[in-house]
């Protein structure tokens, strides 16, 4: 349906192009909108005449017209606001929407008629057939049939195209329905392997691999004693399509195959370790399972994240077993609790590392090192030669237990040592000036044990509790005092210093003969008071004596090497101990008046190879 542009453009309000304020007042705007509404009512009446036969077509025409009206009113308002560019766009958009709404509503109406008309006419045909039969009331049945047949014939002839349209609709729908049914039916089917033996079908398995596993299980159960005749069971397989049939697993299939054997069978529970069959205990196997649980429980500590399990894959499988494979429960329990004393060896490949050998045998590198004390294993990267024999196990329990738990412990961190070289001490002399102290870390680690022996450790976190304190050591570099050319009377360039320092120092008694007898050293005093003054080592060396010694009182004796020693006597306090290394000038004592003295002083002696020498010759 088309609407003339000229018939409706006259209804649009005038939009002045000037950018000055519009001369139209609000009343003028209101008048323009009312005029447009009247014009649109006229258009709707024309559309109503063409669409009144189809309510659906009329509905879409009303909706399309409403949308167009909204754009038209917006154009009038924009014109009032003097936005000329928008007004032109609204004019164009209004007429396009008007056409689009009418055309769309018309097409939708036609589509609705095309879809519903065949069904309406079919119902109408049955209605006419009923009326034709009703008009033959009182007549023979054959006349009624002929009347209905006439209506049906002319109806089909006059509406042959309608039936073609219905076929075009119905056939695709039927095809879709049929396809859905096929997909649904196919989805309920599955492929399975049918297992048969001696012409008798046993059941279905999901794959031939399951059947092969069942044969292996069967072979393990059919372990005969002595030289009894062996039984060979070879089932046949075929691939079939089945509906939701319950599949057999490998153990169920093995049971079915055993039932087909001629030997006597019983219900029992078999013990498998790493898929190796060790026997079956008749009955419910409660004692066997309780023993296995008891072995695990003895390693439990009730830690939150603790895992306890057998290193090997241990299974207790219920099923049907041949009587020859039944053993007493006591024998199986004894087997579980037994130990293996066999030493196992491993032959290394060329350049195989210690870590690779340890991983292959489920032990740690430290355990490998412990088992091979004669082989130098420094680290995980240690390599071995081709064919080298390594001990990897010294025997143990039949079923080793692995325990993995998270543990928190305190670990000591070794301190380091800082060495400073000093000429104040003799060569070979080491003096600790600051003691070292190990640090402490709180470590959280996941540790694995096998039968109580650690096999691996993974550190999860480390918290420093205390830092290690560095040990500070002074290492002497000074050479021993040279005594070459010494006569005992002349000066010797020894490098010695006075035990008492200061300008107020004086010698109260010299080396040699005196009224009280021969004096083996010199007595040193300080003007103003000697008692409590610091006594210093004349040269670096090692303290060989520190204590009370008869008439010497409190004595310090220092060895300077090359047979040279110095004596410091009559002290009030000793500040060093035997074995200490002292530097030249280091305070070793406090002056006093101990021993046989007449007053406070320091008795200083120099001895070479045990012989007294005049100390004045060694002092500056």
PDB file of C-alpha atoms in Angstrom, residues 325-497:
ATOM      1  CA  UNK A 325      44.673 -71.155  45.002  1.00  0.00           C
ATOM      2  CA  UNK A 326      43.008 -70.896  48.403  1.00  0.00           C
ATOM      3  CA  UNK A 327      45.475 -70.503  51.271  1.00  0.00           C
ATOM      4  CA  UNK A 328      44.804 -70.156  54.960  1.00  0.00           C
ATOM      5  CA  UNK A 329      44.206 -66.691  56.331  1.00  0.00           C
ATOM      6  CA  UNK A 330      47.054 -67.222  58.814  1.00  0.00           C
ATOM      7  CA  UNK A 331      49.500 -67.839  55.970  1.00  0.00           C
ATOM      8  CA  UNK A 332      48.428 -64.660  54.176  1.00  0.00           C
ATOM      9  CA  UNK A 333      48.678 -62.653  57.405  1.00  0.00           C
ATOM     10  CA  UNK A 334      52.160 -64.070  58.011  1.00  0.00           C
ATOM     11  CA  UNK A 335      53.124 -63.085  54.466  1.00  0.00           C
ATOM     12  CA  UNK A 336      51.925 -59.527  55.041  1.00  0.00           C
ATOM     13  CA  UNK A 337      53.886 -59.221  58.301  1.00  0.00           C
ATOM     14  CA  UNK A 338      57.051 -60.867  56.965  1.00  0.00           C
ATOM     15  CA  UNK A 339      60.349 -59.132  56.221  1.00  0.00           C
ATOM     16  CA  UNK A 340      62.661 -59.503  53.262  1.00  0.00           C
ATOM     17  CA  UNK A 341      66.372 -59.798  54.062  1.00  0.00           C
ATOM     18  CA  UNK A 342      67.469 -59.826  50.435  1.00  0.00           C
ATOM     19  CA  UNK A 343      69.926 -57.097  49.426  1.00  0.00           C
ATOM     20  CA  UNK A 344      68.977 -55.510  46.119  1.00  0.00           C
ATOM     21  CA  UNK A 345      71.486 -54.105  43.663  1.00  0.00           C
ATOM     22  CA  UNK A 346      71.129 -51.709  40.772  1.00  0.00           C
ATOM     23  CA  UNK A 347      73.293 -51.582  37.647  1.00  0.00           C
ATOM     24  CA  UNK A 348      73.902 -47.991  36.590  1.00  0.00           C
ATOM     25  CA  UNK A 349      74.026 -46.776  33.008  1.00  0.00           C
ATOM     26  CA  UNK A 350      76.736 -44.540  31.608  1.00  0.00           C
ATOM     27  CA  UNK A 351      76.569 -41.017  33.134  1.00  0.00           C
ATOM     28  CA  UNK A 352      73.419 -41.874  35.092  1.00  0.00           C
ATOM     29  CA  UNK A 353      73.160 -39.444  38.018  1.00  0.00           C
ATOM     30  CA  UNK A 354      72.670 -40.251  41.686  1.00  0.00           C
ATOM     31  CA  UNK A 355      69.279 -38.524  41.615  1.00  0.00           C
ATOM     32  CA  UNK A 356      68.116 -40.659  38.677  1.00  0.00           C
ATOM     33  CA  UNK A 357      69.221 -43.862  40.431  1.00  0.00           C
ATOM     34  CA  UNK A 358      67.485 -42.806  43.656  1.00  0.00           C
ATOM     35  CA  UNK A 359      64.230 -41.940  41.848  1.00  0.00           C
ATOM     36  CA  UNK A 360      64.252 -45.243  39.969  1.00  0.00           C
ATOM     37  CA  UNK A 361      64.440 -47.155  43.256  1.00  0.00           C
ATOM     38  CA  UNK A 362      62.144 -44.920  45.368  1.00  0.00           C
ATOM     39  CA  UNK A 363      64.869 -43.812  47.775  1.00  0.00           C
ATOM     40  CA  UNK A 364      66.551 -40.488  48.525  1.00  0.00           C
ATOM     41  CA  UNK A 365      70.071 -39.528  47.472  1.00  0.00           C
ATOM     42  CA  UNK A 366      71.111 -39.469  51.136  1.00  0.00           C
ATOM     43  CA  UNK A 367      69.791 -43.030  51.551  1.00  0.00           C
ATOM     44  CA  UNK A 368      71.692 -44.093  48.422  1.00  0.00           C
ATOM     45  CA  UNK A 369      74.855 -42.558  49.867  1.00  0.00           C
ATOM     46  CA  UNK A 370      74.300 -44.368  53.181  1.00  0.00           C
ATOM     47  CA  UNK A 371      73.839 -47.717  51.400  1.00  0.00           C
ATOM     48  CA  UNK A 372      77.057 -47.217  49.413  1.00  0.00           C
ATOM     49  CA  UNK A 373      79.686 -45.862  51.850  1.00  0.00           C
ATOM     50  CA  UNK A 374      82.567 -47.021  49.634  1.00  0.00           C
ATOM     51  CA  UNK A 375      81.342 -44.978  46.655  1.00  0.00           C
ATOM     52  CA  UNK A 376      81.886 -41.227  46.624  1.00  0.00           C
ATOM     53  CA  UNK A 377      78.482 -39.605  46.143  1.00  0.00           C
ATOM     54  CA  UNK A 378      78.889 -35.866  46.656  1.00  0.00           C
ATOM     55  CA  UNK A 379      75.620 -34.550  45.272  1.00  0.00           C
ATOM     56  CA  UNK A 380      72.574 -35.325  43.191  1.00  0.00           C
ATOM     57  CA  UNK A 381      74.589 -34.673  40.019  1.00  0.00           C
ATOM     58  CA  UNK A 382      77.211 -37.356  40.777  1.00  0.00           C
ATOM     59  CA  UNK A 383      77.448 -39.647  37.736  1.00  0.00           C
ATOM     60  CA  UNK A 384      78.299 -43.332  37.525  1.00  0.00           C
ATOM     61  CA  UNK A 385      80.129 -45.433  34.992  1.00  0.00           C
ATOM     62  CA  UNK A 386      78.576 -48.047  32.743  1.00  0.00           C
ATOM     63  CA  UNK A 387      77.689 -51.226  34.664  1.00  0.00           C
ATOM     64  CA  UNK A 388      78.585 -49.840  38.098  1.00  0.00           C
ATOM     65  CA  UNK A 389      76.811 -51.839  40.829  1.00  0.00           C
ATOM     66  CA  UNK A 390      74.985 -49.887  43.530  1.00  0.00           C
ATOM     67  CA  UNK A 391      73.197 -51.160  46.627  1.00  0.00           C
ATOM     68  CA  UNK A 392      69.655 -49.801  46.634  1.00  0.00           C
ATOM     69  CA  UNK A 393      68.029 -51.892  49.388  1.00  0.00           C
ATOM     70  CA  UNK A 394      69.181 -53.943  52.351  1.00  0.00           C
ATOM     71  CA  UNK A 395      65.920 -55.741  52.823  1.00  0.00           C
ATOM     72  CA  UNK A 396      62.890 -54.682  54.765  1.00  0.00           C
ATOM     73  CA  UNK A 397      59.251 -55.433  55.341  1.00  0.00           C
ATOM     74  CA  UNK A 398      57.201 -57.317  52.761  1.00  0.00           C
ATOM     75  CA  UNK A 399      54.871 -54.329  52.481  1.00  0.00           C
ATOM     76  CA  UNK A 400      56.852 -51.130  53.171  1.00  0.00           C
ATOM     77  CA  UNK A 401      54.736 -48.207  54.397  1.00  0.00           C
ATOM     78  CA  UNK A 402      55.199 -44.642  53.236  1.00  0.00           C
ATOM     79  CA  UNK A 403      54.190 -41.780  55.534  1.00  0.00           C
ATOM     80  CA  UNK A 404      54.040 -38.190  54.343  1.00  0.00           C
ATOM     81  CA  UNK A 405      53.353 -35.395  56.787  1.00  0.00           C
ATOM     82  CA  UNK A 406      54.032 -31.686  57.268  1.00  0.00           C
ATOM     83  CA  UNK A 407      56.433 -30.995  60.116  1.00  0.00           C
ATOM     84  CA  UNK A 408      57.638 -27.770  61.715  1.00  0.00           C
ATOM     85  CA  UNK A 409      61.044 -27.786  63.364  1.00  0.00           C
ATOM     86  CA  UNK A 410      63.888 -25.460  64.390  1.00  0.00           C
ATOM     87  CA  UNK A 411      67.007 -25.591  62.268  1.00  0.00           C
ATOM     88  CA  UNK A 412      70.389 -24.115  63.151  1.00  0.00           C
ATOM     89  CA  UNK A 413      72.058 -21.838  60.609  1.00  0.00           C
ATOM     90  CA  UNK A 414      75.877 -22.096  60.839  1.00  0.00           C
ATOM     91  CA  UNK A 415      77.718 -18.845  61.449  1.00  0.00           C
ATOM     92  CA  UNK A 416      80.453 -17.589  59.153  1.00  0.00           C
ATOM     93  CA  UNK A 417      83.982 -16.572  60.172  1.00  0.00           C
ATOM     94  CA  UNK A 418      85.620 -13.270  59.312  1.00  0.00           C
ATOM     95  CA  UNK A 419      89.428 -13.385  59.458  1.00  0.00           C
ATOM     96  CA  UNK A 420      91.544 -10.233  59.758  1.00  0.00           C
ATOM     97  CA  UNK A 421      95.298 -10.359  59.325  1.00  0.00           C
ATOM     98  CA  UNK A 422      97.354  -8.378  61.850  1.00  0.00           C
ATOM     99  CA  UNK A 423     101.067  -7.854  62.428  1.00  0.00           C
ATOM    100  CA  UNK A 424     100.345  -7.449  66.130  1.00  0.00           C
ATOM    101  CA  UNK A 425     100.327 -11.230  66.489  1.00  0.00           C
ATOM    102  CA  UNK A 426     102.871 -13.868  65.636  1.00  0.00           C
ATOM    103  CA  UNK A 427     102.535 -15.988  62.517  1.00  0.00           C
ATOM    104  CA  UNK A 428     100.452 -19.075  63.188  1.00  0.00           C
ATOM    105  CA  UNK A 429      98.575 -17.240  65.917  1.00  0.00           C
ATOM    106  CA  UNK A 430      94.790 -17.015  65.648  1.00  0.00           C
ATOM    107  CA  UNK A 431      92.846 -14.951  68.150  1.00  0.00           C
ATOM    108  CA  UNK A 432      89.067 -14.902  68.389  1.00  0.00           C
ATOM    109  CA  UNK A 433      87.943 -11.371  69.158  1.00  0.00           C
ATOM    110  CA  UNK A 434      84.224 -12.121  68.773  1.00  0.00           C
ATOM    111  CA  UNK A 435      82.637 -15.501  69.262  1.00  0.00           C
ATOM    112  CA  UNK A 436      80.349 -16.796  66.548  1.00  0.00           C
ATOM    113  CA  UNK A 437      76.807 -17.918  67.201  1.00  0.00           C
ATOM    114  CA  UNK A 438      74.555 -20.082  65.049  1.00  0.00           C
ATOM    115  CA  UNK A 439      71.273 -18.600  63.879  1.00  0.00           C
ATOM    116  CA  UNK A 440      67.904 -20.319  64.096  1.00  0.00           C
ATOM    117  CA  UNK A 441      65.195 -20.822  61.474  1.00  0.00           C
ATOM    118  CA  UNK A 442      61.715 -22.220  61.903  1.00  0.00           C
ATOM    119  CA  UNK A 443      61.206 -24.552  58.945  1.00  0.00           C
ATOM    120  CA  UNK A 444      57.958 -26.086  57.707  1.00  0.00           C
ATOM    121  CA  UNK A 445      58.556 -29.021  55.373  1.00  0.00           C
ATOM    122  CA  UNK A 446      56.700 -31.944  53.826  1.00  0.00           C
ATOM    123  CA  UNK A 447      58.695 -35.046  54.738  1.00  0.00           C
ATOM    124  CA  UNK A 448      58.207 -38.576  53.435  1.00  0.00           C
ATOM    125  CA  UNK A 449      59.328 -41.691  55.296  1.00  0.00           C
ATOM    126  CA  UNK A 450      59.424 -45.320  54.189  1.00  0.00           C
ATOM    127  CA  UNK A 451      59.354 -47.710  57.136  1.00  0.00           C
ATOM    128  CA  UNK A 452      60.518 -44.854  59.364  1.00  0.00           C
ATOM    129  CA  UNK A 453      63.482 -43.791  57.184  1.00  0.00           C
ATOM    130  CA  UNK A 454      63.330 -40.405  55.500  1.00  0.00           C
ATOM    131  CA  UNK A 455      63.298 -40.591  51.703  1.00  0.00           C
ATOM    132  CA  UNK A 456      62.411 -37.033  50.691  1.00  0.00           C
ATOM    133  CA  UNK A 457      62.017 -33.563  52.153  1.00  0.00           C
ATOM    134  CA  UNK A 458      60.314 -30.572  50.529  1.00  0.00           C
ATOM    135  CA  UNK A 459      60.709 -27.252  52.344  1.00  0.00           C
ATOM    136  CA  UNK A 460      57.439 -25.296  52.243  1.00  0.00           C
ATOM    137  CA  UNK A 461      58.392 -22.184  54.241  1.00  0.00           C
ATOM    138  CA  UNK A 462      61.230 -20.794  56.355  1.00  0.00           C
ATOM    139  CA  UNK A 463      60.925 -18.204  59.129  1.00  0.00           C
ATOM    140  CA  UNK A 464      64.064 -16.592  60.556  1.00  0.00           C
ATOM    141  CA  UNK A 465      64.071 -16.709  64.366  1.00  0.00           C
ATOM    142  CA  UNK A 466      67.570 -15.322  64.876  1.00  0.00           C
ATOM    143  CA  UNK A 467      70.350 -14.326  62.511  1.00  0.00           C
ATOM    144  CA  UNK A 468      73.760 -16.007  62.861  1.00  0.00           C
ATOM    145  CA  UNK A 469      76.514 -13.936  64.533  1.00  0.00           C
ATOM    146  CA  UNK A 470      79.730 -13.791  62.527  1.00  0.00           C
ATOM    147  CA  UNK A 471      82.842 -15.028  64.296  1.00  0.00           C
ATOM    148  CA  UNK A 472      85.676 -12.496  64.075  1.00  0.00           C
ATOM    149  CA  UNK A 473      89.230 -13.821  64.146  1.00  0.00           C
ATOM    150  CA  UNK A 474      92.621 -12.091  63.984  1.00  0.00           C
ATOM    151  CA  UNK A 475      95.362 -14.027  62.254  1.00  0.00           C
ATOM    152  CA  UNK A 476      98.929 -13.045  63.138  1.00  0.00           C
ATOM    153  CA  UNK A 477     101.457 -12.171  60.446  1.00  0.00           C
ATOM    154  CA  UNK A 478     104.419 -10.996  62.566  1.00  0.00           C
ATOM    155  CA  UNK A 479     107.632 -12.990  62.410  1.00  0.00           C
ATOM    156  CA  UNK A 480     109.209 -14.224  65.680  1.00  0.00           C
ATOM    157  CA  UNK A 481     111.785 -11.952  67.327  1.00  0.00           C
ATOM    158  CA  UNK A 482     115.224 -12.529  65.797  1.00  0.00           C
ATOM    159  CA  UNK A 483     117.969 -13.229  68.358  1.00  0.00           C
ATOM    160  CA  UNK A 484     120.907 -13.368  65.961  1.00  0.00           C
ATOM    161  CA  UNK A 485     123.941 -11.386  67.191  1.00  0.00           C
ATOM    162  CA  UNK A 486     122.668 -11.281  70.753  1.00  0.00           C
ATOM    163  CA  UNK A 487     125.415 -11.239  73.437  1.00  0.00           C
ATOM    164  CA  UNK A 488     123.202 -10.491  76.374  1.00  0.00           C
ATOM    165  CA  UNK A 489     124.801  -7.088  76.938  1.00  0.00           C
ATOM    166  CA  UNK A 490     124.217  -5.087  73.788  1.00  0.00           C
ATOM    167  CA  UNK A 491     120.918  -3.701  72.445  1.00  0.00           C
ATOM    168  CA  UNK A 492     118.782  -6.018  70.319  1.00  0.00           C
ATOM    169  CA  UNK A 493     116.253  -4.750  67.779  1.00  0.00           C
ATOM    170  CA  UNK A 494     113.470  -6.878  69.188  1.00  0.00           C
ATOM    171  CA  UNK A 495     110.648  -4.418  68.708  1.00  0.00           C
ATOM    172  CA  UNK A 496     109.591  -4.837  72.367  1.00  0.00           C
ATOM    173  CA  UNK A 497     107.697  -2.103  74.219  1.00  0.00           C
TER     174      UNK A 497
END
